[in-house]
Every structure is written in structure tokens, then in C-alpha cells.
C-alpha positions as MATLAB code, in Angstrom:
seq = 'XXXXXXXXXXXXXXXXXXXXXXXXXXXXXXXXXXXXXXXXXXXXXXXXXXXXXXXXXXXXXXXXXXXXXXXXXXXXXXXXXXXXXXXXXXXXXXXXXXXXXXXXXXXXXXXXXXXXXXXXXXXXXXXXXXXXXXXXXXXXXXXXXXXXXXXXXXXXXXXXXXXXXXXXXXXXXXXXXXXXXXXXXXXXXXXXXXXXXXXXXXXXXXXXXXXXXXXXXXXXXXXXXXXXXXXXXXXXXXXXXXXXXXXXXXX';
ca = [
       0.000    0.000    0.000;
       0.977    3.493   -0.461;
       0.689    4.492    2.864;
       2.944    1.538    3.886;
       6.122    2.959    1.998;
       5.526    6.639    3.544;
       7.899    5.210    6.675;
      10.370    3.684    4.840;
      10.661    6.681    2.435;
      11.134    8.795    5.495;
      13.572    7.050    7.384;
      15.540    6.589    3.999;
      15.334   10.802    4.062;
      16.614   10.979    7.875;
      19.263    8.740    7.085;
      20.076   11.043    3.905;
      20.089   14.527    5.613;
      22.051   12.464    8.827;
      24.716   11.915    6.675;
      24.728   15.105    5.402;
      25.103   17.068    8.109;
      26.381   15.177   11.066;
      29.993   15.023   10.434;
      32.790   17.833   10.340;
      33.373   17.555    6.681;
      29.995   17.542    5.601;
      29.274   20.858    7.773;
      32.380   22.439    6.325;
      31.351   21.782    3.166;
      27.743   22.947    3.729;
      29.440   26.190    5.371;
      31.615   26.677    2.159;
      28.377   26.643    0.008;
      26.318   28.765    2.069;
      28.956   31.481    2.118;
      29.380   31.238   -1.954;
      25.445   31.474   -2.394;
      25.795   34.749   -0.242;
      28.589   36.299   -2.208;
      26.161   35.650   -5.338;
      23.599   37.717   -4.204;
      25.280   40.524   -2.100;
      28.094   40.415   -4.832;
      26.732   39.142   -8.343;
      29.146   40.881  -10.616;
      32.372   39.912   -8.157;
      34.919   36.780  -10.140;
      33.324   34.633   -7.374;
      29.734   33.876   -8.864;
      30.176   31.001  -10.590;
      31.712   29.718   -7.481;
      27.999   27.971   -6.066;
      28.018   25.548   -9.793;
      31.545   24.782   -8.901;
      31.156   23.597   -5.514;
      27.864   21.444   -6.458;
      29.233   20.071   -9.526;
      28.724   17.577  -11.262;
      24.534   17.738  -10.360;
      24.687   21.544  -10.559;
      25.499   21.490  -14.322;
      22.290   19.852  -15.318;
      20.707   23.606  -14.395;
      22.200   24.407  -17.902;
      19.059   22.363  -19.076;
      16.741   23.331  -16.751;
      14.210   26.252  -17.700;
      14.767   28.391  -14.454;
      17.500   30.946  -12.691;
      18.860   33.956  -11.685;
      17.827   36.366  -14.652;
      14.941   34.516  -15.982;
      13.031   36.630  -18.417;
       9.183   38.743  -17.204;
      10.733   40.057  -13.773;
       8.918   40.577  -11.220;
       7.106   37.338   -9.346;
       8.925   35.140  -11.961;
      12.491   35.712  -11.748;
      12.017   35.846   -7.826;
      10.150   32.225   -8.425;
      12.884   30.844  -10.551;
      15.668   32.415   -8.238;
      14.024   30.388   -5.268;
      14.004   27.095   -7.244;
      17.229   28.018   -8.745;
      18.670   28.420   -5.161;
      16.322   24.911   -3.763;
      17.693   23.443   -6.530;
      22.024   24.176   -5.692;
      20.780   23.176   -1.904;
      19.670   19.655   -2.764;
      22.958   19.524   -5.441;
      25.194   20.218   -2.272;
      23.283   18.086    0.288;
      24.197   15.258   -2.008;
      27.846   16.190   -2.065;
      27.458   16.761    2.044;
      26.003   12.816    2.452;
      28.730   11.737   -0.320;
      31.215   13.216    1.910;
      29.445   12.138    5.003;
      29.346    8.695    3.745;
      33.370    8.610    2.919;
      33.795    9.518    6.566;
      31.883    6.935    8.031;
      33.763    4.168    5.631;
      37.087    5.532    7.075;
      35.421    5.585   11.005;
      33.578    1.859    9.862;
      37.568    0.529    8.826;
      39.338    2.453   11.276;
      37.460    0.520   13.615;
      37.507   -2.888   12.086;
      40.888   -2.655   11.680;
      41.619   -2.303   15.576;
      38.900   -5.186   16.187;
      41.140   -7.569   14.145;
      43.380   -9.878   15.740;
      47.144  -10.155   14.482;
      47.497  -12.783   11.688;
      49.149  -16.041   13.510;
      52.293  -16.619   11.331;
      53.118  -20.656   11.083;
      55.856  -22.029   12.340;
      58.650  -24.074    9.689;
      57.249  -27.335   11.143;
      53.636  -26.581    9.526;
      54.979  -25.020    6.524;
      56.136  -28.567    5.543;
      54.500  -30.613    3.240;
      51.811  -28.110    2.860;
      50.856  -26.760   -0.573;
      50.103  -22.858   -0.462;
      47.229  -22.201   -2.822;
      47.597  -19.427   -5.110;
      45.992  -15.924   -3.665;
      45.467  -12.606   -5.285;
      48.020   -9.837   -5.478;
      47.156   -7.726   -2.504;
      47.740   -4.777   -4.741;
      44.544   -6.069   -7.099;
      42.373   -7.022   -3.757;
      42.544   -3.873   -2.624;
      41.823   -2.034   -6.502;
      38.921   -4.337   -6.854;
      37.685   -3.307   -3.253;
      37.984    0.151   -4.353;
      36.362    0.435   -7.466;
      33.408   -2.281   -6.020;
      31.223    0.522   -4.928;
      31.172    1.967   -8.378;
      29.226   -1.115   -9.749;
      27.878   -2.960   -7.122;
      24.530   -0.378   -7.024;
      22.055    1.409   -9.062;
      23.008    4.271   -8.521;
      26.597    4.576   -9.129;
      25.739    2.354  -12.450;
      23.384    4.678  -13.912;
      25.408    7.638  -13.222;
      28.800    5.221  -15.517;
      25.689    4.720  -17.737;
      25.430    8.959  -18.280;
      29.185    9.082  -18.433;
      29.728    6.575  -21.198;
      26.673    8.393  -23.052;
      28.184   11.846  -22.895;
      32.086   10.789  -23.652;
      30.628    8.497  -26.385;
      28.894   11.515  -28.389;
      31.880   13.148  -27.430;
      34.381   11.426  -29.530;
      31.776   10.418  -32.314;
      31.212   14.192  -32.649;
      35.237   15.142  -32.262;
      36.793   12.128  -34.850;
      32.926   11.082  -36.932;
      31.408   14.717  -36.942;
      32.512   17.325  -39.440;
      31.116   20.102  -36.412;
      32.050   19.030  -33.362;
      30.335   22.380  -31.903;
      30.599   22.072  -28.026;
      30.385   18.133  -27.973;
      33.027   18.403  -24.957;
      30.605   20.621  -22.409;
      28.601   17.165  -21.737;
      31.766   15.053  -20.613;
      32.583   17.994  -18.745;
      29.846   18.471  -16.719;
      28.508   14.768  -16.016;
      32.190   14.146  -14.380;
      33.102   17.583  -12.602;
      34.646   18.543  -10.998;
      37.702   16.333  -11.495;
      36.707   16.730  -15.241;
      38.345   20.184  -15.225;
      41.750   18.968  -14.218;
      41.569   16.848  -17.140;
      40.389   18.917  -19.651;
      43.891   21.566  -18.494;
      45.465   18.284  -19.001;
      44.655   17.502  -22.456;
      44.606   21.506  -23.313;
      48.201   21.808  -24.774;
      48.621   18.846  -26.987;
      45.565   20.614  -28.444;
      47.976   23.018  -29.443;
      51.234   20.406  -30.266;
      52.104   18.477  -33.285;
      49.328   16.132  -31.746;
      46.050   17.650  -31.343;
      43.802   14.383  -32.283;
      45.690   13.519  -28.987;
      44.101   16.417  -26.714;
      40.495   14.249  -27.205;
      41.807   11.061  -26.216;
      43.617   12.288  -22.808;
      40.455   14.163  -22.042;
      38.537   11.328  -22.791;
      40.377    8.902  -20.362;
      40.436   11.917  -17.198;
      37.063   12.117  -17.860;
      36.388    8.581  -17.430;
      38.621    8.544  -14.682;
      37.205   11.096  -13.186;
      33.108    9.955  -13.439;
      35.001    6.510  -12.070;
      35.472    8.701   -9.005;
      32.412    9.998   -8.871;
      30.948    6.679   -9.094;
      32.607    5.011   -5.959;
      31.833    8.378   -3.964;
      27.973    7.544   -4.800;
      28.307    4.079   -3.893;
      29.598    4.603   -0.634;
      26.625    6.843   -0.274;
      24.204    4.384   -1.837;
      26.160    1.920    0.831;
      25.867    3.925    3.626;
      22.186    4.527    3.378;
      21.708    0.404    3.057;
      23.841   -0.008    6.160;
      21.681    2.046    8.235;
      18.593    0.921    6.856;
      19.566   -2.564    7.720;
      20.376   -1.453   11.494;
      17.396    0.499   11.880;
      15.286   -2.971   10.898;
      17.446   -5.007   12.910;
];
């Protein structure tokens, strides 16, 4: 029944807005935002505007498609309307970034504190060593890669946000190496992996002007990817997080 779900779907919203603000990186963060949104509207025309799109990236970018904002044309009751959606809107962008960050703290608290629960590995003395084959393991290098980049896969919602990153980089090189106009193919990569994405795209900027330039796409291409690979883990610790504490508050 409808009704039924109302609980759960409130809890899961607690557990959201818990990780979002009840940790000392989360609040900083949240305290970094709310200071850029006020420099935007005491100080519109100062270099630091942009600065509220930066800090919410990558979910702030998708305002670039959305139909309200600062500026929006009548005046009047409906640029104040879409300034107060445009503003809702950057607060639920950061309080995802807040639980993200919220949920990478608790991992680090969860394995800080498994690691002092765990007992000292008993090492074997020459006499058991004997005449006992050692089975092949995995590199501990790999184990720990494949633990790392588990959380990027292992959920829906880290998958479908890989799903929007291979989307945007694939039109992205179909429209840089297929398409005779390119246009602004490179704005979508961009956006669906910031904020890393940026880093990459200074990267790949000067062998754009080299000997090399077909080599500028493929370096941006691969820090972009590496960078929504980033992203991805950071929203499946979230998506983790919020499992974990649904499954205590059952329990």
C-alpha cells in the first residue's frame, strides 16, 4: 500500500540529511556553500559567482538544461520564483555532495574501527609449513583495486550515473573524430564528471595546441572517465551507507 512505503521513504530521508550534516566535513562543506550562495547575491558581478556551480558540480550542471535561474526573463514574481528554485535546486545539489562526503567519513570511522577489532594474523611455524601446498591468492595490490572500485558497480546508482558518463564521452568522440562540427560536444563530458573533469580537460589543453592535437580528445577522454570513475565510488559509498543504516534500523 501506499501508505505503507511513507515510513520507509522517510527514514531513507533521515538517514540522507544524517549523513549530510552530522559530520565535520559535511558541515564544512555545507558552510563553504552557504557562504558562496551569499557572495552571489550581495556580490553578483564579483569573479566569485560562478563559485555555487563549482562547488555542487557535477549535479549543478544539469541547471544548464533546466528552464529556471537567476535572470529569468518577465521580472517581477517570476524571476524571484525561478531564483528560489534556482537556489532549492544548488541546496539539494550540495546536500548530495554533504552525504557523499558524510558517507566517505563513516567508511574511514567503519575501517578504522575494524581494523583495531582484528586480531594479528598467527604466522606458522617451519614445522607446519612442511609438506603443505600454499594455494595461489590474489596480489594484494589487485584485492585492494577491486575493493575500491566495487562501490562503483555494485549499485544502481553509481551504475546509472557510468551509464550517463559513457553516453556523454561516447557523443563526445563520435562528434570530435565522426562529426565534421564538433560544436561544443566536450561541455557534456565535462559536466557529467566535474569537478575532477576540469583537471583533465587543463590536461589535455596543450597537446591541443602540439604536433598532436587528435591527442588532446583522447587524454580528455580517459580523465574524464577517470574522473566519473570517481564519482561513481563516492555515490556508492553513499548508496552503501544509506543500506547499512537501513539494515540497522530494521534489525
Amino acid at each position: 500500500m501506499p501508505n505503507s512505503s511513507l515510513p520507509r521513504r522517510l527514514a531513507r530521508l533521515r538517514r540522507f540529511l544524517a549523513l549530510a550534516t552530522d559530520n565535520w566535513l559535511a558541515r564544512a562543506y555545507l558552510a563553504v556553500f552557504a557562504a558562496s550562495v551569499l557572495v552571489v547575491f550581495l556580490l553578483p558581478d564579483s569573479g566569485f559567482a560562478p563559485d555555487p556551480l563549482m562547488l555542487t558540480a557535477p549535479l549543478s550542471f544539469l541547471s544548464v538544461v533546466i528552464p529556471f535561474g537567476p535572470g529569468a526573463e518577465g521580472g517581477g514574481v517570476a524571476e524571484v520564483l525561478a531564483t528560489v528554485l534556482w537556489t532549492g535546486w544548488l541546496l539539494l545539489c550540495a546536500l548530495v555532495n554533504a552525504a557523499v562526503l558524510g558517507a566517505l567519513v563513516a567508511r574511514s570511522a567503519a575501517a578504522a574501527r575494524a581494523g583495531a577489532r582484528e586480531p594479528l594474523p598467527r604466522i606458522p611455524g617451519p614445522s607446519e609449513e612442511k609438506g603443505r601446498d600454499v594455494a595461489p591468492t590474489e596480489r594484494p595490490g589487485l584485492r585492494g583495486i577491486r575493493a575500491l572500485l566495487t562501490p562503483a558497480v555494485d549499485n544502481w546508482l553509481a551504475r546509472g550515473y557510468l551509464a550517463v558518463v559513457a553516453a556523454a564521452l561516447g557523443f563526445f568522440l563520435y562528434a570530435v573524430y565522426l562529426s565534421p562540427d564538433p560544436g561544443f560536444a566536450g561541455i557534456w563530458p565535462l559536466m557529467a564528471t566535474a569537478p575532477l573533469s576540469i583537471v583533465a580537460s587543463l590536461v589535455a589543453a596543450p597537446a591541443q595546441y602540439s604536433s598532436l592535437p587528435w591527442l588532446s580528445p583522447l587524454l580528455f577522454s580517459a580523465g574524464a572517465a577517470l574522473s566519473g570513475l570517481v564519482n561513481a565510488v563516492l555515490l556508492g559509498l553513499l548508496a552503501r551507507r544509506l543500506r547499512t543504516r537501513e539494515a540497522h534500523t530494521a534489525t
